[in-house]
XYZ file of C-alpha atoms in Angstrom:
207
model
C -4.965 -27.602 2.636
C -8.203 -27.342 4.635
C -6.280 -27.074 7.899
C -4.176 -24.256 6.446
C -7.272 -22.357 5.332
C -8.909 -22.741 8.749
C -5.744 -21.540 10.487
C -5.558 -18.542 8.153
C -9.224 -17.738 8.811
C -8.811 -17.692 12.598
C -5.604 -15.650 12.406
C -7.382 -13.055 10.280
C -10.358 -13.023 12.633
C -8.087 -12.446 15.637
C -6.201 -9.688 13.829
C -9.413 -7.868 12.904
C -10.343 -7.720 16.594
C -7.051 -6.076 17.607
C -6.533 -2.368 18.296
C -5.723 -0.704 14.972
C -3.458 2.003 16.357
C -1.182 -0.565 18.013
C -0.428 -2.431 14.789
C 2.680 -2.191 12.636
C 1.986 -1.152 9.031
C 3.973 -1.240 5.813
C 2.735 1.456 3.419
C 3.648 0.656 -0.185
C 3.586 2.539 -3.467
C 4.560 1.358 -6.936
C 5.638 3.231 -10.045
C 4.393 1.462 -13.155
C 4.746 1.744 -16.922
C 0.956 1.423 -17.266
C -2.191 0.108 -15.606
C -2.408 -3.413 -17.053
C -0.495 -5.996 -15.002
C -0.487 -8.412 -17.954
C 1.499 -6.110 -20.240
C 3.017 -3.326 -18.130
C 5.906 -3.391 -15.669
C 6.882 -2.351 -12.152
C 9.447 0.450 -12.493
C 10.105 1.006 -8.804
C 8.692 0.214 -5.413
C 8.831 2.200 -2.178
C 7.616 1.669 1.351
C 7.533 3.297 4.751
C 6.802 1.751 8.143
C 4.218 2.989 10.643
C 4.850 1.906 14.213
C 3.173 3.265 17.350
C 1.343 5.776 15.129
C 4.669 7.198 13.908
C 5.958 7.113 10.337
C 9.482 5.686 10.500
C 11.164 7.304 7.516
C 14.492 5.888 8.711
C 13.100 2.464 7.716
C 11.858 3.627 4.309
C 13.036 2.119 1.035
C 12.848 3.144 -2.614
C 14.142 0.468 -4.985
C 14.277 0.582 -8.787
C 13.751 -2.478 -10.961
C 16.792 -2.862 -13.196
C 14.965 -5.383 -15.384
C 12.414 -2.954 -16.839
C 12.285 -3.525 -20.583
C 10.393 -0.401 -21.645
C 10.252 2.717 -19.469
C 7.487 4.228 -21.621
C 6.551 7.586 -20.036
C 8.322 6.897 -16.729
C 11.071 9.494 -17.322
C 8.301 12.096 -17.729
C 5.974 10.981 -14.926
C 8.389 9.465 -12.412
C 11.715 11.051 -13.305
C 13.315 7.603 -13.668
C 15.611 7.203 -16.662
C 17.781 4.428 -18.108
C 20.755 5.360 -15.920
C 18.577 4.981 -12.804
C 17.366 1.606 -14.044
C 20.914 0.398 -14.727
C 21.836 1.183 -11.121
C 18.791 -0.640 -9.748
C 18.176 -4.134 -8.388
C 16.541 -7.233 -9.791
C 12.792 -7.427 -9.235
C 13.270 -10.739 -7.429
C 15.650 -9.120 -4.951
C 13.239 -6.217 -4.377
C 10.300 -8.564 -3.793
C 12.298 -10.745 -1.409
C 13.206 -7.672 0.612
C 9.585 -6.519 0.643
C 8.143 -9.895 1.602
C 10.352 -10.066 4.697
C 7.919 -7.580 6.282
C 4.769 -9.580 5.530
C 4.797 -11.564 8.763
C 4.874 -8.565 11.114
C 3.143 -5.797 9.153
C -0.284 -5.045 7.741
C 0.110 -3.762 4.171
C -1.424 -0.421 3.200
C -1.879 0.953 -0.331
C -3.747 3.806 -1.936
C -5.565 1.798 -4.605
C -4.652 -1.703 -3.474
C -6.544 -3.189 -6.415
C -3.998 -1.682 -8.798
C -0.773 -2.123 -6.827
C -1.522 -5.566 -5.372
C -2.737 -6.528 -8.846
C 0.877 -6.073 -9.985
C 2.589 -7.386 -6.854
C 0.644 -10.620 -6.459
C 1.575 -12.128 -9.857
C 5.117 -10.743 -9.544
C 5.536 -12.566 -6.212
C 4.132 -15.736 -7.761
C 6.508 -15.496 -10.730
C 9.399 -15.038 -8.293
C 8.314 -18.164 -6.352
C 7.832 -16.110 -3.189
C 4.961 -17.685 -1.260
C 4.968 -15.533 1.894
C 1.493 -14.054 2.411
C 0.783 -10.625 3.974
C -1.134 -10.596 7.261
C -3.754 -8.255 5.836
C -4.114 -5.656 3.082
C -5.782 -2.276 3.650
C -6.555 0.433 1.108
C -6.815 4.145 1.952
C -8.889 4.702 -1.184
C -11.469 2.143 -0.036
C -11.388 3.444 3.548
C -12.192 6.922 2.242
C -14.884 5.655 -0.122
C -16.596 3.782 2.727
C -16.337 6.815 5.015
C -17.889 9.156 2.431
C -20.665 6.705 1.608
C -21.469 6.380 5.306
C -21.823 10.188 5.434
C -24.107 10.142 2.398
C -21.645 12.168 0.331
C -21.916 11.887 -3.460
C -18.574 10.673 -4.772
C -17.530 12.391 -7.997
C -14.798 11.579 -10.463
C -11.314 12.131 -8.963
C -12.733 12.515 -5.412
C -10.719 9.484 -4.319
C -7.303 10.417 -5.712
C -4.536 10.565 -3.150
C -4.366 14.363 -3.322
C -8.130 14.860 -3.007
C -8.323 12.473 -0.059
C -5.486 14.328 1.668
C -7.177 17.674 1.056
C -10.189 16.586 3.153
C -7.887 16.180 6.146
C -6.044 19.435 5.413
C -2.812 17.580 4.799
C -0.170 19.451 2.765
C 0.160 18.933 -0.978
C 3.134 16.938 -2.229
C 4.633 16.636 -5.672
C 3.449 13.119 -6.459
C 4.397 10.458 -9.026
C 7.425 9.497 -6.958
C 6.957 6.194 -5.139
C 8.606 7.207 -1.855
C 6.777 10.554 -1.692
C 3.481 8.820 -2.449
C 4.152 6.126 0.159
C 4.766 8.819 2.781
C 1.672 10.728 1.637
C -0.416 7.550 1.895
C 0.960 6.831 5.373
C -0.034 10.315 6.546
C -3.490 9.908 5.023
C -3.922 6.525 6.693
C -3.114 7.907 10.140
C -5.476 10.844 9.570
C -8.235 8.435 8.551
C -7.654 6.271 11.630
C -7.944 9.225 13.986
C -10.980 10.599 12.160
C -12.800 7.263 12.310
C -11.858 6.536 15.915
C -13.028 9.966 17.193
C -11.018 9.478 20.363
C -12.283 5.966 21.097
C -10.708 2.591 20.528
C -10.408 1.582 16.874
C -10.401 -2.051 15.769
C -8.666 -3.241 12.629
C -12.005 -4.564 11.296
C -13.285 -0.962 11.025
C -10.647 -0.273 8.365
C -11.438 -3.245 6.145
């Protein structure tokens, strides 16, 4: 156990020292029935890959959980109805597919606390023990950047749309997991280039 923890520590330390723009990233977004991981469900999950600073939409996925028991307001917010759910996949299958990327990608979320808060127990319940290399959060990257500039952060200043607006990125119709994953990927690249200012950027500067 101790040996495993030490190995994990040194791997993380080495990764943090690597060039950020040369890493491979998996940008993930979840659609949920609510915000409480103990009582709400994952409706769908989408991801896109960033490689060599390019968003590889050809490697994107959007998978719907066919085991959702109560869609709640998902048909209104996400456009996912019972027919979509019936044509979906088991959550275990979706999580297995997702976890295959953990060994070669850094995970990126907008609001990792929320999304990883659902994914982590779901992976545990599915007996999937593969750990991600590292988890980054565009919301936290933006919060840290604004605080460093001495900017007062107001309510809703850290939503995905508001963060994108600061980089003059186009507005998307959100509340669709694949669209939001792409929007987060674009924001992440914009943040990386803004922070680097033309110099080398280490992964540790994004944590």
